Amino acid sequence: MEAEACAERFLWCFARYHWWPDAITSDRGSNWVGRFWRHMCKLLGIDQQLSTAYHPQTDGGPERMNQEVQAYLRAVINQNQNDWDKWVPAAQMALNGRVNTSIGMSPFFAIHGYEPKSPVPLVTEAYAEEYPQHSPETRAKKFVTKLQQITDLCQASMATATQQQERFANRRRNAAERFEVGDKVWLDLRNYASERPKKKFDWLHAKYTISKVLDPYTVELADLPRAAIIGSTSTNSGERDGPNAWSATHRRSTPSIQVDGRLTK
């Protein structure tokens, strides 16, 4: 989709209901880094946040929500998996009506100020065909009952999936090390653009000083090779200076570098 067409779709599907957002996170596709989209965001006061290569956690929220939607749809779609589009509205209602642990309320309540009624009637032709021999009142009652049963089942499935994913994700996680301004750290430079023709051993000599701690997981480095570059790296890409300063885990990590205020690989 071209940037102009996406802007029109964004206006019709999002902005007219929720107004313009403060920021938009996207990948580095040609449409989003092009002149039209960048200038539109500038005129509307939207902070254009581009994702970082090798760092999928940059936009982890939508990725996590996609898993929630897939868990819901797997519980209700048919054997051939060709009716998933019919259940997208029901999935959206189930997700918006479920309490979010981060904010302590459902997304629906956060927007509207009251909880949605349950169940909400969602009439489709599929249910009219399922009960052709019954009266409209009977079909309506069975439809609402089945919708409530499906909603309960899917919310339970999503809760179970969330617990399993959290358990697997935390198996090898440790608390992030706390860095302070002035600390000397090593930085993996294998995904950092350099004028050197080969960078095979560069990471062995990449020891820098922390000039600013942006948050517990992101620091700014002061003395990168080129003055035009401000180093901004996640803490899983760096290791405190010491005799065993670089473990195998950190060797597999990749840094994010901020060039002219923008994160890049």
PDB file of C-alpha atoms in Angstrom:
ATOM      1  CA  MET A   1       0.000   0.000   0.000  1.00  0.00           C
ATOM      2  CA  GLU A   2       1.339   3.426  -0.944  1.00  0.00           C
ATOM      3  CA  ALA A   3       1.909   5.997   1.781  1.00  0.00           C
ATOM      4  CA  GLU A   4      -0.900   8.273   0.515  1.00  0.00           C
ATOM      5  CA  ALA A   5      -3.425   5.418   0.489  1.00  0.00           C
ATOM      6  CA  CYS A   6      -2.313   4.337   3.955  1.00  0.00           C
ATOM      7  CA  ALA A   7      -2.794   7.884   5.248  1.00  0.00           C
ATOM      8  CA  GLU A   8      -6.383   7.939   3.954  1.00  0.00           C
ATOM      9  CA  ARG A   9      -7.108   4.511   5.451  1.00  0.00           C
ATOM     10  CA  PHE A  10      -5.579   5.622   8.749  1.00  0.00           C
ATOM     11  CA  LEU A  11      -7.888   8.654   8.784  1.00  0.00           C
ATOM     12  CA  TRP A  12     -11.012   6.585   8.119  1.00  0.00           C
ATOM     13  CA  CYS A  13     -10.228   3.652  10.413  1.00  0.00           C
ATOM     14  CA  PHE A  14      -8.468   5.300  13.361  1.00  0.00           C
ATOM     15  CA  ALA A  15      -8.084   9.074  13.466  1.00  0.00           C
ATOM     16  CA  ARG A  16     -11.762   9.948  13.099  1.00  0.00           C
ATOM     17  CA  TYR A  17     -12.551   7.839  16.174  1.00  0.00           C
ATOM     18  CA  HIS A  18      -9.513   8.444  18.400  1.00  0.00           C
ATOM     19  CA  TRP A  19      -7.873  11.574  16.888  1.00  0.00           C
ATOM     20  CA  TRP A  20      -4.204  11.716  15.898  1.00  0.00           C
ATOM     21  CA  PRO A  21      -1.772   9.734  18.057  1.00  0.00           C
ATOM     22  CA  ASP A  22       1.278  11.197  19.774  1.00  0.00           C
ATOM     23  CA  ALA A  23       3.576   8.635  18.152  1.00  0.00           C
ATOM     24  CA  ILE A  24       3.537   5.913  15.495  1.00  0.00           C
ATOM     25  CA  THR A  25       5.917   2.947  15.657  1.00  0.00           C
ATOM     26  CA  SER A  26       6.716   1.307  12.329  1.00  0.00           C
ATOM     27  CA  ASP A  27       9.436  -0.619  10.560  1.00  0.00           C
ATOM     28  CA  ARG A  28      11.865   1.014   8.144  1.00  0.00           C
ATOM     29  CA  GLY A  29       9.896   0.290   4.994  1.00  0.00           C
ATOM     30  CA  SER A  30      10.242   2.728   2.116  1.00  0.00           C
ATOM     31  CA  ASN A  31       6.716   4.068   2.682  1.00  0.00           C
ATOM     32  CA  TRP A  32       7.401   5.053   6.295  1.00  0.00           C
ATOM     33  CA  VAL A  33      10.810   6.632   5.774  1.00  0.00           C
ATOM     34  CA  GLY A  34       9.727   8.418   2.578  1.00  0.00           C
ATOM     35  CA  ARG A  35       9.218  12.143   2.303  1.00  0.00           C
ATOM     36  CA  PHE A  36       5.393  12.057   2.252  1.00  0.00           C
ATOM     37  CA  TRP A  37       4.948  10.072   5.468  1.00  0.00           C
ATOM     38  CA  ARG A  38       7.721  11.895   7.324  1.00  0.00           C
ATOM     39  CA  HIS A  39       6.325  15.316   6.384  1.00  0.00           C
ATOM     40  CA  MET A  40       2.761  14.289   7.255  1.00  0.00           C
ATOM     41  CA  CYS A  41       3.865  13.143  10.730  1.00  0.00           C
ATOM     42  CA  LYS A  42       5.757  16.407  11.189  1.00  0.00           C
ATOM     43  CA  LEU A  43       2.725  18.538  10.259  1.00  0.00           C
ATOM     44  CA  LEU A  44       0.419  16.557  12.562  1.00  0.00           C
ATOM     45  CA  GLY A  45       2.862  16.584  15.468  1.00  0.00           C
ATOM     46  CA  ILE A  46       3.282  12.793  15.420  1.00  0.00           C
ATOM     47  CA  ASP A  47       6.557  11.366  16.718  1.00  0.00           C
ATOM     48  CA  GLN A  48       7.709   8.870  14.096  1.00  0.00           C
ATOM     49  CA  GLN A  49       9.379   5.988  15.950  1.00  0.00           C
ATOM     50  CA  LEU A  50      11.165   3.524  13.680  1.00  0.00           C
ATOM     51  CA  SER A  51      11.885   0.011  14.885  1.00  0.00           C
ATOM     52  CA  THR A  52      15.460  -1.153  15.322  1.00  0.00           C
ATOM     53  CA  ALA A  53      16.988  -3.960  13.303  1.00  0.00           C
ATOM     54  CA  TYR A  54      17.817  -7.095  15.343  1.00  0.00           C
ATOM     55  CA  HIS A  55      15.617  -5.793  18.199  1.00  0.00           C
ATOM     56  CA  PRO A  56      12.069  -7.191  17.853  1.00  0.00           C
ATOM     57  CA  GLN A  57      11.288  -5.918  21.358  1.00  0.00           C
ATOM     58  CA  THR A  58      11.201  -2.396  19.896  1.00  0.00           C
ATOM     59  CA  ASP A  59       7.584  -3.011  18.941  1.00  0.00           C
ATOM     60  CA  GLY A  60       6.778  -5.868  21.284  1.00  0.00           C
ATOM     61  CA  GLY A  61       3.245  -4.720  22.142  1.00  0.00           C
ATOM     62  CA  PRO A  62       1.621  -5.454  18.768  1.00  0.00           C
ATOM     63  CA  GLU A  63       3.587  -8.700  18.437  1.00  0.00           C
ATOM     64  CA  ARG A  64       2.276  -9.823  21.819  1.00  0.00           C
ATOM     65  CA  MET A  65      -1.285  -8.786  20.938  1.00  0.00           C
ATOM     66  CA  ASN A  66      -1.111 -10.752  17.680  1.00  0.00           C
ATOM     67  CA  GLN A  67      -0.384 -13.855  19.749  1.00  0.00           C
ATOM     68  CA  GLU A  68      -3.449 -13.124  21.900  1.00  0.00           C
ATOM     69  CA  VAL A  69      -5.688 -12.809  18.835  1.00  0.00           C
ATOM     70  CA  GLN A  70      -4.296 -16.022  17.340  1.00  0.00           C
ATOM     71  CA  ALA A  71      -4.928 -17.880  20.607  1.00  0.00           C
ATOM     72  CA  TYR A  72      -8.542 -16.701  20.516  1.00  0.00           C
ATOM     73  CA  LEU A  73      -9.108 -17.632  16.883  1.00  0.00           C
ATOM     74  CA  ARG A  74      -7.597 -21.106  17.293  1.00  0.00           C
ATOM     75  CA  ALA A  75     -10.288 -21.876  19.860  1.00  0.00           C
ATOM     76  CA  VAL A  76     -13.240 -21.022  17.599  1.00  0.00           C
ATOM     77  CA  ILE A  77     -12.294 -21.556  13.940  1.00  0.00           C
ATOM     78  CA  ASN A  78     -13.434 -24.633  12.036  1.00  0.00           C
ATOM     79  CA  GLN A  79     -11.317 -27.603  11.014  1.00  0.00           C
ATOM     80  CA  ASN A  80     -10.383 -26.058   7.659  1.00  0.00           C
ATOM     81  CA  GLN A  81      -9.447 -22.745   9.289  1.00  0.00           C
ATOM     82  CA  ASN A  82     -11.239 -20.806   6.555  1.00  0.00           C
ATOM     83  CA  ASP A  83     -13.759 -18.911   8.692  1.00  0.00           C
ATOM     84  CA  TRP A  84     -11.343 -16.978  10.907  1.00  0.00           C
ATOM     85  CA  ASP A  85     -12.426 -13.608   9.485  1.00  0.00           C
ATOM     86  CA  LYS A  86     -15.955 -14.104  10.868  1.00  0.00           C
ATOM     87  CA  TRP A  87     -14.576 -14.240  14.398  1.00  0.00           C
ATOM     88  CA  VAL A  88     -12.335 -11.173  14.310  1.00  0.00           C
ATOM     89  CA  PRO A  89     -15.074  -8.848  15.706  1.00  0.00           C
ATOM     90  CA  ALA A  90     -15.763 -11.321  18.521  1.00  0.00           C
ATOM     91  CA  ALA A  91     -12.031 -11.563  19.236  1.00  0.00           C
ATOM     92  CA  GLN A  92     -11.787  -7.787  19.427  1.00  0.00           C
ATOM     93  CA  MET A  93     -14.705  -7.623  21.862  1.00  0.00           C
ATOM     94  CA  ALA A  94     -13.243 -10.359  24.055  1.00  0.00           C
ATOM     95  CA  LEU A  95      -9.838  -8.662  24.211  1.00  0.00           C
ATOM     96  CA  ASN A  96     -11.251  -5.193  24.832  1.00  0.00           C
ATOM     97  CA  GLY A  97     -13.509  -6.486  27.593  1.00  0.00           C
ATOM     98  CA  ARG A  98     -10.790  -8.387  29.467  1.00  0.00           C
ATOM     99  CA  VAL A  99      -8.988  -6.711  32.365  1.00  0.00           C
ATOM    100  CA  ASN A 100      -5.455  -5.682  31.412  1.00  0.00           C
ATOM    101  CA  THR A 101      -2.942  -6.347  34.189  1.00  0.00           C
ATOM    102  CA  SER A 102      -0.829  -3.318  33.241  1.00  0.00           C
ATOM    103  CA  ILE A 103      -3.591  -0.739  33.757  1.00  0.00           C
ATOM    104  CA  GLY A 104      -5.848  -2.693  36.117  1.00  0.00           C
ATOM    105  CA  MET A 105      -8.928  -2.289  33.919  1.00  0.00           C
ATOM    106  CA  SER A 106     -10.243  -3.352  30.542  1.00  0.00           C
ATOM    107  CA  PRO A 107      -9.317  -1.327  27.434  1.00  0.00           C
ATOM    108  CA  PHE A 108     -13.033  -0.702  26.885  1.00  0.00           C
ATOM    109  CA  PHE A 109     -13.386   0.837  30.355  1.00  0.00           C
ATOM    110  CA  ALA A 110     -10.253   2.946  29.862  1.00  0.00           C
ATOM    111  CA  ILE A 111     -11.760   4.508  26.722  1.00  0.00           C
ATOM    112  CA  HIS A 112     -15.459   4.753  27.581  1.00  0.00           C
ATOM    113  CA  GLY A 113     -15.508   4.874  31.383  1.00  0.00           C
ATOM    114  CA  TYR A 114     -17.854   1.912  31.858  1.00  0.00           C
ATOM    115  CA  GLU A 115     -17.692  -1.833  31.396  1.00  0.00           C
ATOM    116  CA  PRO A 116     -19.348  -3.441  28.353  1.00  0.00           C
ATOM    117  CA  LYS A 117     -22.426  -5.588  28.702  1.00  0.00           C
ATOM    118  CA  SER A 118     -21.836  -9.315  28.364  1.00  0.00           C
ATOM    119  CA  PRO A 119     -22.639 -10.924  26.061  1.00  0.00           C
ATOM    120  CA  VAL A 120     -22.984  -8.414  23.247  1.00  0.00           C
ATOM    121  CA  PRO A 121     -25.221  -9.670  20.416  1.00  0.00           C
ATOM    122  CA  LEU A 122     -23.268 -10.245  17.221  1.00  0.00           C
ATOM    123  CA  VAL A 123     -25.668 -11.529  14.547  1.00  0.00           C
ATOM    124  CA  THR A 124     -24.177 -13.338  11.553  1.00  0.00           C
ATOM    125  CA  GLU A 125     -25.722 -15.225   8.681  1.00  0.00           C
ATOM    126  CA  ALA A 126     -23.977 -18.385   9.845  1.00  0.00           C
ATOM    127  CA  TYR A 127     -26.203 -18.611  12.920  1.00  0.00           C
ATOM    128  CA  ALA A 128     -29.362 -17.916  10.948  1.00  0.00           C
ATOM    129  CA  GLU A 129     -28.502 -20.891   8.748  1.00  0.00           C
ATOM    130  CA  GLU A 130     -27.712 -23.080  11.765  1.00  0.00           C
ATOM    131  CA  TYR A 131     -31.220 -22.794  13.258  1.00  0.00           C
ATOM    132  CA  PRO A 132     -33.575 -22.457  10.246  1.00  0.00           C
ATOM    133  CA  GLN A 133     -36.328 -24.566  11.813  1.00  0.00           C
ATOM    134  CA  HIS A 134     -36.684 -22.432  14.953  1.00  0.00           C
ATOM    135  CA  SER A 135     -38.377 -19.130  15.533  1.00  0.00           C
ATOM    136  CA  PRO A 136     -36.338 -15.891  15.429  1.00  0.00           C
ATOM    137  CA  GLU A 137     -36.629 -15.577  19.211  1.00  0.00           C
ATOM    138  CA  THR A 138     -35.234 -19.067  19.765  1.00  0.00           C
ATOM    139  CA  ARG A 139     -32.404 -18.471  17.332  1.00  0.00           C
ATOM    140  CA  ALA A 140     -31.538 -15.220  19.080  1.00  0.00           C
ATOM    141  CA  LYS A 141     -31.460 -16.919  22.489  1.00  0.00           C
ATOM    142  CA  LYS A 142     -29.252 -19.758  21.253  1.00  0.00           C
ATOM    143  CA  PHE A 143     -26.964 -17.320  19.485  1.00  0.00           C
ATOM    144  CA  VAL A 144     -26.409 -15.211  22.606  1.00  0.00           C
ATOM    145  CA  THR A 145     -25.877 -18.317  24.742  1.00  0.00           C
ATOM    146  CA  LYS A 146     -23.353 -19.763  22.321  1.00  0.00           C
ATOM    147  CA  LEU A 147     -21.549 -16.440  22.013  1.00  0.00           C
ATOM    148  CA  GLN A 148     -21.181 -16.267  25.797  1.00  0.00           C
ATOM    149  CA  GLN A 149     -19.848 -19.829  25.920  1.00  0.00           C
ATOM    150  CA  ILE A 150     -17.342 -19.082  23.159  1.00  0.00           C
ATOM    151  CA  THR A 151     -16.230 -15.868  24.878  1.00  0.00           C
ATOM    152  CA  ASP A 152     -15.663 -17.686  28.180  1.00  0.00           C
ATOM    153  CA  LEU A 153     -13.752 -20.472  26.422  1.00  0.00           C
ATOM    154  CA  CYS A 154     -11.544 -18.072  24.489  1.00  0.00           C
ATOM    155  CA  GLN A 155     -10.743 -15.907  27.495  1.00  0.00           C
ATOM    156  CA  ALA A 156      -9.710 -19.024  29.404  1.00  0.00           C
ATOM    157  CA  SER A 157      -7.581 -20.143  26.450  1.00  0.00           C
ATOM    158  CA  MET A 158      -5.884 -16.750  26.240  1.00  0.00           C
ATOM    159  CA  ALA A 159      -5.192 -16.727  29.978  1.00  0.00           C
ATOM    160  CA  THR A 160      -3.603 -20.183  29.762  1.00  0.00           C
ATOM    161  CA  ALA A 161      -1.524 -19.178  26.735  1.00  0.00           C
ATOM    162  CA  THR A 162      -0.338 -16.035  28.522  1.00  0.00           C
ATOM    163  CA  GLN A 163       0.815 -18.023  31.554  1.00  0.00           C
ATOM    164  CA  GLN A 164       2.668 -20.552  29.387  1.00  0.00           C
ATOM    165  CA  GLN A 165       4.398 -17.866  27.321  1.00  0.00           C
ATOM    166  CA  GLU A 166       5.421 -15.983  30.452  1.00  0.00           C
ATOM    167  CA  ARG A 167       6.818 -19.152  32.029  1.00  0.00           C
ATOM    168  CA  PHE A 168       8.851 -20.094  28.936  1.00  0.00           C
ATOM    169  CA  ALA A 169      10.100 -16.534  28.403  1.00  0.00           C
ATOM    170  CA  ASN A 170      11.351 -16.223  31.992  1.00  0.00           C
ATOM    171  CA  ARG A 171      13.230 -19.534  32.103  1.00  0.00           C
ATOM    172  CA  ARG A 172      16.573 -18.009  31.104  1.00  0.00           C
ATOM    173  CA  ARG A 173      16.006 -14.387  32.008  1.00  0.00           C
ATOM    174  CA  ASN A 174      17.956 -12.605  34.705  1.00  0.00           C
ATOM    175  CA  ALA A 175      17.456  -9.173  36.165  1.00  0.00           C
ATOM    176  CA  ALA A 176      19.109  -6.473  34.052  1.00  0.00           C
ATOM    177  CA  GLU A 177      22.360  -5.168  35.478  1.00  0.00           C
ATOM    178  CA  ARG A 178      22.167  -1.574  36.706  1.00  0.00           C
ATOM    179  CA  PHE A 179      24.657   0.754  35.044  1.00  0.00           C
ATOM    180  CA  GLU A 180      25.683   4.221  36.194  1.00  0.00           C
ATOM    181  CA  VAL A 181      27.189   7.248  34.476  1.00  0.00           C
ATOM    182  CA  GLY A 182      30.948   6.815  34.172  1.00  0.00           C
ATOM    183  CA  ASP A 183      30.898   3.018  34.013  1.00  0.00           C
ATOM    184  CA  LYS A 184      33.114   1.431  31.378  1.00  0.00           C
ATOM    185  CA  VAL A 185      31.312  -1.104  29.210  1.00  0.00           C
ATOM    186  CA  TRP A 186      32.020  -3.329  26.238  1.00  0.00           C
ATOM    187  CA  LEU A 187      29.781  -3.013  23.184  1.00  0.00           C
ATOM    188  CA  ASP A 188      29.237  -5.613  20.456  1.00  0.00           C
ATOM    189  CA  LEU A 189      29.884  -3.801  17.143  1.00  0.00           C
ATOM    190  CA  ARG A 190      29.328  -6.612  14.666  1.00  0.00           C
ATOM    191  CA  ASN A 191      26.088  -5.026  13.398  1.00  0.00           C
ATOM    192  CA  TYR A 192      27.431  -1.485  13.535  1.00  0.00           C
ATOM    193  CA  ALA A 193      28.395   0.145  10.223  1.00  0.00           C
ATOM    194  CA  SER A 194      32.113   0.864  10.034  1.00  0.00           C
ATOM    195  CA  GLU A 195      34.572   2.136   7.435  1.00  0.00           C
ATOM    196  CA  ARG A 196      36.881  -0.788   8.187  1.00  0.00           C
ATOM    197  CA  PRO A 197      36.729  -3.529   5.516  1.00  0.00           C
ATOM    198  CA  LYS A 198      36.700  -6.230   8.189  1.00  0.00           C
ATOM    199  CA  LYS A 199      35.345  -6.092  11.726  1.00  0.00           C
ATOM    200  CA  LYS A 200      36.054  -9.610  12.893  1.00  0.00           C
ATOM    201  CA  PHE A 201      37.789  -8.591  16.125  1.00  0.00           C
ATOM    202  CA  ASP A 202      36.409  -5.077  16.614  1.00  0.00           C
ATOM    203  CA  TRP A 203      34.194  -6.022  19.523  1.00  0.00           C
ATOM    204  CA  LEU A 204      37.265  -6.973  21.549  1.00  0.00           C
ATOM    205  CA  HIS A 205      38.354  -3.311  21.548  1.00  0.00           C
ATOM    206  CA  ALA A 206      34.925  -1.635  21.860  1.00  0.00           C
ATOM    207  CA  LYS A 207      35.070  -0.328  25.426  1.00  0.00           C
ATOM    208  CA  TYR A 208      33.148   2.887  26.020  1.00  0.00           C
ATOM    209  CA  THR A 209      32.024   5.179  28.824  1.00  0.00           C
ATOM    210  CA  ILE A 210      28.377   5.605  29.799  1.00  0.00           C
ATOM    211  CA  SER A 211      27.450   9.287  29.602  1.00  0.00           C
ATOM    212  CA  LYS A 212      23.736   9.022  30.359  1.00  0.00           C
ATOM    213  CA  VAL A 213      21.307   6.411  31.691  1.00  0.00           C
ATOM    214  CA  LEU A 214      18.050   6.846  29.772  1.00  0.00           C
ATOM    215  CA  ASP A 215      16.201   4.074  31.618  1.00  0.00           C
ATOM    216  CA  PRO A 216      17.146   0.802  33.369  1.00  0.00           C
ATOM    217  CA  TYR A 217      17.477  -0.908  29.976  1.00  0.00           C
ATOM    218  CA  THR A 218      18.983   1.818  27.760  1.00  0.00           C
ATOM    219  CA  VAL A 219      22.184   3.821  28.126  1.00  0.00           C
ATOM    220  CA  GLU A 220      23.939   6.472  26.060  1.00  0.00           C
ATOM    221  CA  LEU A 221      27.625   6.115  25.230  1.00  0.00           C
ATOM    222  CA  ALA A 222      29.914   9.128  25.044  1.00  0.00           C
ATOM    223  CA  ASP A 223      32.998   8.125  23.097  1.00  0.00           C
ATOM    224  CA  LEU A 224      31.988   6.205  19.990  1.00  0.00           C
ATOM    225  CA  PRO A 225      34.491   6.306  17.089  1.00  0.00           C
ATOM    226  CA  ARG A 226      32.708   8.966  15.026  1.00  0.00           C
ATOM    227  CA  ALA A 227      31.541  12.236  16.580  1.00  0.00           C
ATOM    228  CA  ALA A 228      28.356  12.287  14.499  1.00  0.00           C
ATOM    229  CA  ILE A 229      27.050   9.162  16.231  1.00  0.00           C
ATOM    230  CA  ILE A 230      25.419   9.106  19.639  1.00  0.00           C
ATOM    231  CA  GLY A 231      25.464   5.600  21.061  1.00  0.00           C
ATOM    232  CA  SER A 232      22.179   4.408  22.501  1.00  0.00           C
ATOM    233  CA  THR A 233      22.183   0.710  23.274  1.00  0.00           C
ATOM    234  CA  SER A 234      20.055  -1.726  25.208  1.00  0.00           C
ATOM    235  CA  THR A 235      21.817  -3.135  28.249  1.00  0.00           C
ATOM    236  CA  ASN A 236      21.626  -6.685  26.910  1.00  0.00           C
ATOM    237  CA  SER A 237      24.123  -5.577  24.233  1.00  0.00           C
ATOM    238  CA  GLY A 238      26.737  -4.399  26.716  1.00  0.00           C
ATOM    239  CA  GLU A 239      28.698  -5.825  29.606  1.00  0.00           C
ATOM    240  CA  ARG A 240      30.526  -4.078  32.405  1.00  0.00           C
ATOM    241  CA  ASP A 241      34.312  -3.891  32.016  1.00  0.00           C
ATOM    242  CA  GLY A 242      36.132  -6.673  33.842  1.00  0.00           C
ATOM    243  CA  PRO A 243      38.215  -9.834  33.418  1.00  0.00           C
ATOM    244  CA  ASN A 244      35.209 -11.806  32.161  1.00  0.00           C
ATOM    245  CA  ALA A 245      33.579  -8.882  30.460  1.00  0.00           C
ATOM    246  CA  TRP A 246      31.932 -10.668  27.568  1.00  0.00           C
ATOM    247  CA  SER A 247      29.898 -13.839  27.889  1.00  0.00           C
ATOM    248  CA  ALA A 248      28.543 -15.984  25.066  1.00  0.00           C
ATOM    249  CA  THR A 249      25.063 -14.609  25.718  1.00  0.00           C
ATOM    250  CA  HIS A 250      26.205 -11.052  25.124  1.00  0.00           C
ATOM    251  CA  ARG A 251      28.108 -12.064  22.011  1.00  0.00           C
ATOM    252  CA  ARG A 252      24.830 -13.090  20.446  1.00  0.00           C
ATOM    253  CA  SER A 253      23.228  -9.766  21.379  1.00  0.00           C
ATOM    254  CA  THR A 254      23.201  -6.884  18.916  1.00  0.00           C
ATOM    255  CA  PRO A 255      23.401  -3.181  19.691  1.00  0.00           C
ATOM    256  CA  SER A 256      21.127  -0.407  18.569  1.00  0.00           C
ATOM    257  CA  ILE A 257      22.958   2.726  17.466  1.00  0.00           C
ATOM    258  CA  GLN A 258      21.335   6.142  17.323  1.00  0.00           C
ATOM    259  CA  VAL A 259      22.374   8.228  14.319  1.00  0.00           C
ATOM    260  CA  ASP A 260      21.163  11.833  14.217  1.00  0.00           C
ATOM    261  CA  GLY A 261      18.539  11.014  16.826  1.00  0.00           C
ATOM    262  CA  ARG A 262      17.301   7.861  15.061  1.00  0.00           C
ATOM    263  CA  LEU A 263      17.949   4.274  16.096  1.00  0.00           C
ATOM    264  CA  THR A 264      19.560   2.096  13.459  1.00  0.00           C
ATOM    265  CA  LYS A 265      21.559  -1.083  13.283  1.00  0.00           C
TER     266      LYS A 265
END
